[in-house]
Every structure is written in C-alpha cells, then in structure tokens.
PDB file of C-alpha atoms in Angstrom:
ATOM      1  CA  UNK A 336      33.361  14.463 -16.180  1.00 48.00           C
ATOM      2  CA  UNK A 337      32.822  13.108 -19.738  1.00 50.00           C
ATOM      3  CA  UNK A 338      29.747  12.792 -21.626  1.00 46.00           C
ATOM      4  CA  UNK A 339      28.655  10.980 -24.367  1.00 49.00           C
ATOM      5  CA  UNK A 340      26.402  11.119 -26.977  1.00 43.00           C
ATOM      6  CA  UNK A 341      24.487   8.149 -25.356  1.00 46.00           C
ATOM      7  CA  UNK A 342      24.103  10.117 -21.915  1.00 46.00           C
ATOM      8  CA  UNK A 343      23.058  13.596 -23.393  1.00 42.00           C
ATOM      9  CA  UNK A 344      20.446  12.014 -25.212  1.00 42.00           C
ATOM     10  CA  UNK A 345      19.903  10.062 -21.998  1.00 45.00           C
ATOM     11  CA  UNK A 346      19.819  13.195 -19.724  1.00 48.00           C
ATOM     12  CA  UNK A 347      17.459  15.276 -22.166  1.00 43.00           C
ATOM     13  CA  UNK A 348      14.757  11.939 -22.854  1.00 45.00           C
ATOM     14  CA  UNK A 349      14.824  12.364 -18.791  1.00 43.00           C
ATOM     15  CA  UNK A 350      13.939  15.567 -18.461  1.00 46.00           C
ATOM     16  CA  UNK A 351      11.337  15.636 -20.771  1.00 47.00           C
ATOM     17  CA  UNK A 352       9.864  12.999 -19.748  1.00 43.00           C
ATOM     18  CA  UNK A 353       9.883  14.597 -15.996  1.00 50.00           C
ATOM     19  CA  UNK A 354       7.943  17.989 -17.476  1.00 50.00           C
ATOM     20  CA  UNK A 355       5.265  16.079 -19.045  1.00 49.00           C
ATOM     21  CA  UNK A 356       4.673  13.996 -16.053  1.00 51.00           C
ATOM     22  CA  UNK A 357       2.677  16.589 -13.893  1.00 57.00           C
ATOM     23  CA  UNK A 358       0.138  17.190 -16.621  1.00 57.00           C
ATOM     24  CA  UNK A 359      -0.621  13.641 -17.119  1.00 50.00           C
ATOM     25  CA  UNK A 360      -1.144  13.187 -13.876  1.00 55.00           C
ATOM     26  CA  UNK A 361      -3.799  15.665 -13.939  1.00 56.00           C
ATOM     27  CA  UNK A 362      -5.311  14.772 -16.661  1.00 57.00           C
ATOM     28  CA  UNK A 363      -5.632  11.444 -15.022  1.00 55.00           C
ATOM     29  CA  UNK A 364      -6.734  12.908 -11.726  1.00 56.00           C
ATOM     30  CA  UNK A 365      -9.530  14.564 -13.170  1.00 55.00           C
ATOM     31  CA  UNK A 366     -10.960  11.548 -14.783  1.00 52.00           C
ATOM     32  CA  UNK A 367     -10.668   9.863 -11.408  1.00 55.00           C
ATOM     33  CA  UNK A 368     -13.050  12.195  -9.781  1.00 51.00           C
ATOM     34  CA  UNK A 369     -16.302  10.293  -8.207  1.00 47.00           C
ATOM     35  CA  UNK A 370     -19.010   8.696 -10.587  1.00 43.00           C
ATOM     36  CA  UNK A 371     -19.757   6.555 -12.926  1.00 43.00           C
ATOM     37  CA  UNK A 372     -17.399   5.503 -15.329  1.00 48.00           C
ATOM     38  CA  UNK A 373     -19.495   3.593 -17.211  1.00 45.00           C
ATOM     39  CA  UNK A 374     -21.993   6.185 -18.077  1.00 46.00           C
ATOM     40  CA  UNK A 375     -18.910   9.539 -17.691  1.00 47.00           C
ATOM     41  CA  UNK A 376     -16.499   7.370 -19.021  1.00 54.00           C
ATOM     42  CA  UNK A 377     -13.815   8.624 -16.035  1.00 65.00           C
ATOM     43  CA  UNK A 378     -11.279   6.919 -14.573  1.00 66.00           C
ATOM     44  CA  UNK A 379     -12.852   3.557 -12.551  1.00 76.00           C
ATOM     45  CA  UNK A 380      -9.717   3.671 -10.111  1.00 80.00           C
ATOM     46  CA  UNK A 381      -8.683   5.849  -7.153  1.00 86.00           C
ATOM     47  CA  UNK A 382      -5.463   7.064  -8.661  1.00 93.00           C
ATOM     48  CA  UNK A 383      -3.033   8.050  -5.651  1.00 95.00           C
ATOM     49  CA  UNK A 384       0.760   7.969  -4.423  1.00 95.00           C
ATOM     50  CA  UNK A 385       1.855   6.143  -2.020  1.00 97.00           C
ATOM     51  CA  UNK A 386       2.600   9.099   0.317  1.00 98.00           C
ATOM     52  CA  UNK A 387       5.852   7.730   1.799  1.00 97.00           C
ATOM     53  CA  UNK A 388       6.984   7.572  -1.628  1.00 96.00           C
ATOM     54  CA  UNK A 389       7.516  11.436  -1.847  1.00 97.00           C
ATOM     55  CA  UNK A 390       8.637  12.380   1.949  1.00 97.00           C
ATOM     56  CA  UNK A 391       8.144  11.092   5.855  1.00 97.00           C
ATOM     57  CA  UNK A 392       7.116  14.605   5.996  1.00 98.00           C
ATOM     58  CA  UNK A 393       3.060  13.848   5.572  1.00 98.00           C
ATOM     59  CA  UNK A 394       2.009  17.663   5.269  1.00 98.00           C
ATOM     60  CA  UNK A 395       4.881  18.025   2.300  1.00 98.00           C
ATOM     61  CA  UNK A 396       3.364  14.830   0.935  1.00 98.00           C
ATOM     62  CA  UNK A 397       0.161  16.231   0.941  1.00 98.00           C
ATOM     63  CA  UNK A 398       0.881  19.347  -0.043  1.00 98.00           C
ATOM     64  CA  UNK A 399       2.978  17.608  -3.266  1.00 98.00           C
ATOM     65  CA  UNK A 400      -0.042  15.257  -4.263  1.00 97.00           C
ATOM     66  CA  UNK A 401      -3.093  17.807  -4.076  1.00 97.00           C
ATOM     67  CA  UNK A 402      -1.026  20.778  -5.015  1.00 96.00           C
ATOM     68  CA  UNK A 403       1.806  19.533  -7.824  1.00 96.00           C
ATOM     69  CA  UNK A 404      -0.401  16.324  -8.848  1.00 96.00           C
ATOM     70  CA  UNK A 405      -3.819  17.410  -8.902  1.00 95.00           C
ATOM     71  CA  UNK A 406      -5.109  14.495  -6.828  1.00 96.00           C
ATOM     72  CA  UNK A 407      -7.638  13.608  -4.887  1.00 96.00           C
ATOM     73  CA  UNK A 408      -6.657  10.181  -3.460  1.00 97.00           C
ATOM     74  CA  UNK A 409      -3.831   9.345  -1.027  1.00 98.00           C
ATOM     75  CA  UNK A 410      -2.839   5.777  -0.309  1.00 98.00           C
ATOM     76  CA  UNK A 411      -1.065   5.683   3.543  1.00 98.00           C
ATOM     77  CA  UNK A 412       1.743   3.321   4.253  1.00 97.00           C
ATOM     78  CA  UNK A 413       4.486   5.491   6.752  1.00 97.00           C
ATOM     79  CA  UNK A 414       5.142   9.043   7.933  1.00 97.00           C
ATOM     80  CA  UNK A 415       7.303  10.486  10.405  1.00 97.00           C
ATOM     81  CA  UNK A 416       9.156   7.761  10.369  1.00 95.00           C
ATOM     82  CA  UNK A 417       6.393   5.724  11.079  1.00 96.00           C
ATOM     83  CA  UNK A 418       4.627   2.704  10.185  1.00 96.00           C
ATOM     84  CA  UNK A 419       0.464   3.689   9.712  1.00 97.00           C
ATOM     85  CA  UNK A 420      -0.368   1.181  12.097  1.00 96.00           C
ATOM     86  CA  UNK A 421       1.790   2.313  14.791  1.00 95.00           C
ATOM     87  CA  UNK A 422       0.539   5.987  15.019  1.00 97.00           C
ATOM     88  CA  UNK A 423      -0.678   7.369  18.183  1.00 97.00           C
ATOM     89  CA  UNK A 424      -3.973   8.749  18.396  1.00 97.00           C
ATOM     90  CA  UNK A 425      -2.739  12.088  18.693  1.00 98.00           C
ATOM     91  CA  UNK A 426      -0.795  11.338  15.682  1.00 98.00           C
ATOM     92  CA  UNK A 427      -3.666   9.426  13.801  1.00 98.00           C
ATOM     93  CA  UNK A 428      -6.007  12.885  14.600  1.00 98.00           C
ATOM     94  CA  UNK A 429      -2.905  15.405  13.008  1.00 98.00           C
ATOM     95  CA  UNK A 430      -2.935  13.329   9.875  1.00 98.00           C
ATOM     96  CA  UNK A 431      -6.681  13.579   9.505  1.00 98.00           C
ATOM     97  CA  UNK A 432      -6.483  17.489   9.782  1.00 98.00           C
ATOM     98  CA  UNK A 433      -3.805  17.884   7.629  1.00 98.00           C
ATOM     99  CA  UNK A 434      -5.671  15.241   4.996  1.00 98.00           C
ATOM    100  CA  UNK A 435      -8.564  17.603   5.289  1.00 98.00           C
ATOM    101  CA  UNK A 436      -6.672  20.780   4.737  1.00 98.00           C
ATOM    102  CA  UNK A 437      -5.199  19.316   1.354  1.00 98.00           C
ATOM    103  CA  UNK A 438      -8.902  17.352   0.386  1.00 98.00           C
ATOM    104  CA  UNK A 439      -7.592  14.589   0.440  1.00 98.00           C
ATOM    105  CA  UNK A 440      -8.920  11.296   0.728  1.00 98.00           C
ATOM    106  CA  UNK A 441      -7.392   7.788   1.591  1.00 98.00           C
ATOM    107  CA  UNK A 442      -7.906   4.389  -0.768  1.00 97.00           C
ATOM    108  CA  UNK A 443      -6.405   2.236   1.292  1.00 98.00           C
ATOM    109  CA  UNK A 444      -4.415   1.087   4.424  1.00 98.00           C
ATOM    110  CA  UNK A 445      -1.080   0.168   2.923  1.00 97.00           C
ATOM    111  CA  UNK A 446      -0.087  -2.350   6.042  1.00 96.00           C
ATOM    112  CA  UNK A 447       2.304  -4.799   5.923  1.00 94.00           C
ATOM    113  CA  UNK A 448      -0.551  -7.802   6.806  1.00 96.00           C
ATOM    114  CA  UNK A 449       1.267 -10.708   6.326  1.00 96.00           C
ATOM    115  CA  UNK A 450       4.328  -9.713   4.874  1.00 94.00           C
ATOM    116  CA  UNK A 451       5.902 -12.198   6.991  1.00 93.00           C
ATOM    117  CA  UNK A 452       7.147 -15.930   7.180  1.00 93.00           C
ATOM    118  CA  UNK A 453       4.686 -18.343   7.282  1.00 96.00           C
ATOM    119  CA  UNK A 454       5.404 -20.457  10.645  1.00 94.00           C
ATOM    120  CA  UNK A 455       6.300 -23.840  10.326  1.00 93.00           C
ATOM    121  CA  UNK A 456       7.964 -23.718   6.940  1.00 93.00           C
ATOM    122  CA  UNK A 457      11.821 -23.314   6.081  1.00 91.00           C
ATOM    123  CA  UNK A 458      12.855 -19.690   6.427  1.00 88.00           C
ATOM    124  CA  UNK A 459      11.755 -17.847   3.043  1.00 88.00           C
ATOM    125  CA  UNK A 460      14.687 -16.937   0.585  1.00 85.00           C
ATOM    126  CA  UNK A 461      12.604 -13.855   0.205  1.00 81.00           C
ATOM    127  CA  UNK A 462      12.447 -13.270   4.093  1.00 79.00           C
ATOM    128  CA  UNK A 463      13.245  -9.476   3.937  1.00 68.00           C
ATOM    129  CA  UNK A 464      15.527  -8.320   7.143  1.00 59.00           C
ATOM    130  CA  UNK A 465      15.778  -4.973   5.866  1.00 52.00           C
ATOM    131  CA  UNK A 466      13.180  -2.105   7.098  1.00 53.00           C
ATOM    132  CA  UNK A 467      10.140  -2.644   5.973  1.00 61.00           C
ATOM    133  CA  UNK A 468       8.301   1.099   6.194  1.00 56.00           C
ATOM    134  CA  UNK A 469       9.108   1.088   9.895  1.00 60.00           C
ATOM    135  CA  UNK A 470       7.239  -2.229  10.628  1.00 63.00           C
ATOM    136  CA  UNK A 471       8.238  -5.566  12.105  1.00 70.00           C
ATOM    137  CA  UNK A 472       5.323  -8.001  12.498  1.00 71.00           C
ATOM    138  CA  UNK A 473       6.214 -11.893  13.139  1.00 82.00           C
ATOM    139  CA  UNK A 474       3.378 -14.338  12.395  1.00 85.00           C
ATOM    140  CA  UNK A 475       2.297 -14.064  16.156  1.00 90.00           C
ATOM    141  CA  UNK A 476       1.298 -10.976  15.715  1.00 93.00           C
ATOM    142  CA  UNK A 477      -0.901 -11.091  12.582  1.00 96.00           C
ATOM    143  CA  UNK A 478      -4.362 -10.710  13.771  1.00 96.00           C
ATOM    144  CA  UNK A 479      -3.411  -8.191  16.277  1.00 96.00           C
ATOM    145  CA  UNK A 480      -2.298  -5.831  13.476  1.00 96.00           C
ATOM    146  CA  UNK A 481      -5.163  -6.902  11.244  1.00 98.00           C
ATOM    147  CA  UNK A 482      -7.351  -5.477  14.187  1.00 98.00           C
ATOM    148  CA  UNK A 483      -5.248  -2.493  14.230  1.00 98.00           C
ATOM    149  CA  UNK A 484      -5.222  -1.708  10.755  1.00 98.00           C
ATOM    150  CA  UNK A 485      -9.266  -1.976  10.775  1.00 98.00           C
ATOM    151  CA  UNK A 486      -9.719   0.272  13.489  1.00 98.00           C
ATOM    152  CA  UNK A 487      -7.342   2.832  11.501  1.00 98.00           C
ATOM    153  CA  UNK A 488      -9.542   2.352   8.130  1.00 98.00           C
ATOM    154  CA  UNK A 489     -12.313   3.510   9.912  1.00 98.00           C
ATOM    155  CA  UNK A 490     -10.239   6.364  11.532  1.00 98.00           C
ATOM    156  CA  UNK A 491      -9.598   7.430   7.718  1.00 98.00           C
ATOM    157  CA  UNK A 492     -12.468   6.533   6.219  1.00 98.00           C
ATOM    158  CA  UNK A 493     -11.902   4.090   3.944  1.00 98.00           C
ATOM    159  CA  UNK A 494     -13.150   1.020   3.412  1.00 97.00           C
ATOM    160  CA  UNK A 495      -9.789  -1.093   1.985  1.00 98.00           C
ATOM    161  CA  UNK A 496      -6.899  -2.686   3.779  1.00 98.00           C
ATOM    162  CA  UNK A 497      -3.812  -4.052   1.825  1.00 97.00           C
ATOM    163  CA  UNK A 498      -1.976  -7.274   2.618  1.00 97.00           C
ATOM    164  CA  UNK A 499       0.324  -9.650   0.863  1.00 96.00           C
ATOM    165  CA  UNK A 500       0.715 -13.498   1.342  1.00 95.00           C
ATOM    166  CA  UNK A 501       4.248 -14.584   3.179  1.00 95.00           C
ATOM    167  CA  UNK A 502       7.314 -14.519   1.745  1.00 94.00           C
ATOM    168  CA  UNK A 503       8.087 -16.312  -1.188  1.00 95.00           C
ATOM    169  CA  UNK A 504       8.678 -20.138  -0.401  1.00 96.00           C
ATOM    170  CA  UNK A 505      10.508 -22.279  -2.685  1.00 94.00           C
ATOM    171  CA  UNK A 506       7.712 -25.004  -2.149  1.00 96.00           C
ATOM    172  CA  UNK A 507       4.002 -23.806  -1.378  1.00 94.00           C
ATOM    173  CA  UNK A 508       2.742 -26.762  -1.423  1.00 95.00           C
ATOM    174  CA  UNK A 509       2.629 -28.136   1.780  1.00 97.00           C
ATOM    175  CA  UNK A 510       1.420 -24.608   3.192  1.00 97.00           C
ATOM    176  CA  UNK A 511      -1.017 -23.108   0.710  1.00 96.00           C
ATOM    177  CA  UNK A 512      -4.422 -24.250   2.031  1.00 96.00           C
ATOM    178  CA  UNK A 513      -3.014 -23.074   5.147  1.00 97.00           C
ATOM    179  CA  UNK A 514      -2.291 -19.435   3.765  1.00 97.00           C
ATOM    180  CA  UNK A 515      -5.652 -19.062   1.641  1.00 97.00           C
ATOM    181  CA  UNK A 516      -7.599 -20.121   4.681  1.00 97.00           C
ATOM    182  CA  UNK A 517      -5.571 -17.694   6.462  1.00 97.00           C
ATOM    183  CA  UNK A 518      -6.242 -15.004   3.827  1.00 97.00           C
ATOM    184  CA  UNK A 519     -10.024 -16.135   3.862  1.00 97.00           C
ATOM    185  CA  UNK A 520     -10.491 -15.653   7.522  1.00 97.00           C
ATOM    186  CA  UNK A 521      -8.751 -12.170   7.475  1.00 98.00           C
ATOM    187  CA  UNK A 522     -11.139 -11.155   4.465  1.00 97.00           C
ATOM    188  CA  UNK A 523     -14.281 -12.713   6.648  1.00 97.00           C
ATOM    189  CA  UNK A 524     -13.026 -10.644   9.314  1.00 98.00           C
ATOM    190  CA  UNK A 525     -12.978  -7.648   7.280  1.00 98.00           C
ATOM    191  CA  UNK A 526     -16.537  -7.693   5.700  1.00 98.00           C
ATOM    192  CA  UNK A 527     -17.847  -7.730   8.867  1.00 98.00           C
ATOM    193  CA  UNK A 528     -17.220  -4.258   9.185  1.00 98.00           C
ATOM    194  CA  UNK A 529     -17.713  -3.775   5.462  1.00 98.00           C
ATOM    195  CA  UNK A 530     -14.197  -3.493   4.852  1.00 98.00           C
ATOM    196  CA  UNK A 531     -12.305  -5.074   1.690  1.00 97.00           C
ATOM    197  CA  UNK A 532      -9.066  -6.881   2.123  1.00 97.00           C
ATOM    198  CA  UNK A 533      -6.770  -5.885  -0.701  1.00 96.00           C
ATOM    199  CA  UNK A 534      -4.300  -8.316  -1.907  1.00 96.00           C
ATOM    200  CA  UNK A 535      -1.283  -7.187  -3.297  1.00 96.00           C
ATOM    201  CA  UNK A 536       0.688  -8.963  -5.955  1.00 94.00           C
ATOM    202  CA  UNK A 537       4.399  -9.659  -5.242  1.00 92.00           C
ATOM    203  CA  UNK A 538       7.115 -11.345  -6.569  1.00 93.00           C
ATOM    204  CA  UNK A 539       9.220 -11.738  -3.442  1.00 93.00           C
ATOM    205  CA  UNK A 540       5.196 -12.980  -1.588  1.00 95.00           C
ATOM    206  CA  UNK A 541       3.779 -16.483  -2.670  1.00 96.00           C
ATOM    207  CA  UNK A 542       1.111 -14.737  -5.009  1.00 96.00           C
ATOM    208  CA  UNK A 543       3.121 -13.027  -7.331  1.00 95.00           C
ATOM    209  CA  UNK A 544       1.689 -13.471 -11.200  1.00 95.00           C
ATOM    210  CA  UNK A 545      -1.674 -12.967 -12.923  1.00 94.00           C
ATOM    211  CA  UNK A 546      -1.906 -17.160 -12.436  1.00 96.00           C
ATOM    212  CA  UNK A 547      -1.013 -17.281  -9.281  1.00 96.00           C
ATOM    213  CA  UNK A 548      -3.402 -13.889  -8.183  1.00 95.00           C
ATOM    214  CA  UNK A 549      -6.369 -16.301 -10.245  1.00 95.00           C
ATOM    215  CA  UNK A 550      -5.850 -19.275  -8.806  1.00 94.00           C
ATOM    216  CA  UNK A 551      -5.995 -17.757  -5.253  1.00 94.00           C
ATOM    217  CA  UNK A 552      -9.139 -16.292  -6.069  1.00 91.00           C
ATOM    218  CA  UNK A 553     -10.477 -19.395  -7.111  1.00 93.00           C
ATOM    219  CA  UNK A 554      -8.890 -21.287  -4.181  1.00 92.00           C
ATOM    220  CA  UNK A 555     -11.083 -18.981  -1.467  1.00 87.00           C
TER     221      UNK A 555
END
C-alpha cells in the first residue's frame, strides 16, 4: 500500500482528534449534571449517545457511555437487535437493571413515531425500505406505537418521546394541515401524561430546516 503525504497527515489529524475526544466529553458531561444553568452556568442539555450507536450489546453500551464517556444520560433507540418499542417486559426490566448498575439515566424514547408515509399522498422519494433500527410501522399503526412508546417512557422514567414528520414529499401542500394536526393530537396525547413529544429535524422528513422546524411550531 502507498501513502501520501495527504493521507499521513490525514491518518495522524484522525488520531488526534480521537484522543482528545474522551476528555471533552467529560468535560461536557460534568457541566451537564442536574441544576440550574442559569445560576451554575452548566450545561442546559442532557448530553447522551444514542446507545445503538456504539453496540446492540446494551450492557457494553452502557458500560462505554458511563465508564469511557463520563455520562450520565442515555438516549434509547435499539438493542439486541431490537427496536425500544418492541421489547418484552422481561427485556424492558433487564435494561432497567443494567441502566441502574451503570447510573444511568434515559432523555428520551428515540421511536420511530411517524417515520412513515403519510397515507393518501404519492409514495415519498424519501420512503426509506432499508432497516430502520429494527422497526417497521405503516401509518395504520401510528397511534398504537405512540401508546407503546408512552407506556415505555414511563417504564424508564423519562418524560420525552421522539418522532419525526413523514417522509419527505415533493409537495406538502395538500397534506400539511393534515400532518401538524396529526403531530398536535400526538403532542395532546402526550401531555396528558406529562410527557413531551420531541420532534426531530430531518432532511429526508417534511420538517427538515430551522424554517421549516419554526413554521411548524407556529402552525400548532
């Protein structure tokens, strides 16, 4: 194999930058620890890793974010092979323990709530047929896993639930007062067990910018 000056440099930029990772990290952690950051001046977000980002393994992903990262915050999306939301209870109950072995807490429900086509409108060129985190979900069966995915918040005490907003369509306009009142009843539904309904930003979902994320706001 032949290297280059351009790939040394490229290689050794890489490494460094992958030793001073794990002390920024905890430096970060540590100002992410509970209270006020307007009167500690810490951290006003849960910093966490998404744990099926490291490993399906979740003790190994636990054992990697409190023990190599220093955090305190976990954010659950898959695990032995897995999606969250289709855990048993048995299964549910083993991640708690091993959570509480590693002090770990959970921000959020990382479900795939409405990461879906919206029904009625022309097939999304974003319509993803590749895994998604071990879930498959059609429209039908939206508010069954909404239901689910509160019942598992509760299970991991936490009081946030992620979602997106459909695949991408080419034209929303026919079907976005349709998908904000959607996204309005699922967030009514929500704060009636004092949960928050988390909306993430995506470019391949029909809220993907800062303008689109304010006018959805607006719009519910």
């Amino acid at each position: 194999m032949t290297y280059t000056r351009r790939t040394m440099l490229a290689g050794l930029g890489l490494a460094g930058l992958g030793s001073a990772i794990p002390s920024f990290i905890r430096s970060a952690a540590a100002s992410s620890m509970k209270g006020s950051s307007a009167t500690t001046g810490r951290c006003p977000f849960r910093l966490a890793v998404i744990n099926d980002e490291i490993t399906q393994d979740f003790e190994k992903a636990c054992q990697i974010v409190a023990g190599d990262f220093g955090l305190g915050w976990i954010e659950l999306r898959s695990m032995w092979d897995k999606n969250v939301t289709a855990l048993t209870e048995k299964q549910v109950e083993d991640a708690k323990k091993i959570l509480n072995e590693h002090k770990l807490q959970v921000t959020d429900i990382a479900s795939p709530l409405f990461k879906t086509d919206w029904p009625g409108a022309p097939r999304s060129p974003q319509s993803e047929t590749r895994d998604q985190f071990h879930a498959e979900f059609d429209a039908s069966a939206q508010d069954k896993l909404l239901e689910r995915c509160i019942t598992l918040a509760k299970s991991f005490n936490t009081d946030r639930i992620r979602c997106f907003d459909f695949w991408r369509l080419d034209d929303q306009g026919p079907y976005r007062a349709g998908i904000n009142a959607k996204l309005q009843q699922a967030a009514e539904r929500c704060a009636k067990d004092n949960l928050v309904l988390l909306l993430e930003n995506e470019m391949s979902c029909n809220t993907a910018t800062g303008e689109e994320s304010a006018a959805l706001l607006k719009a519910i």
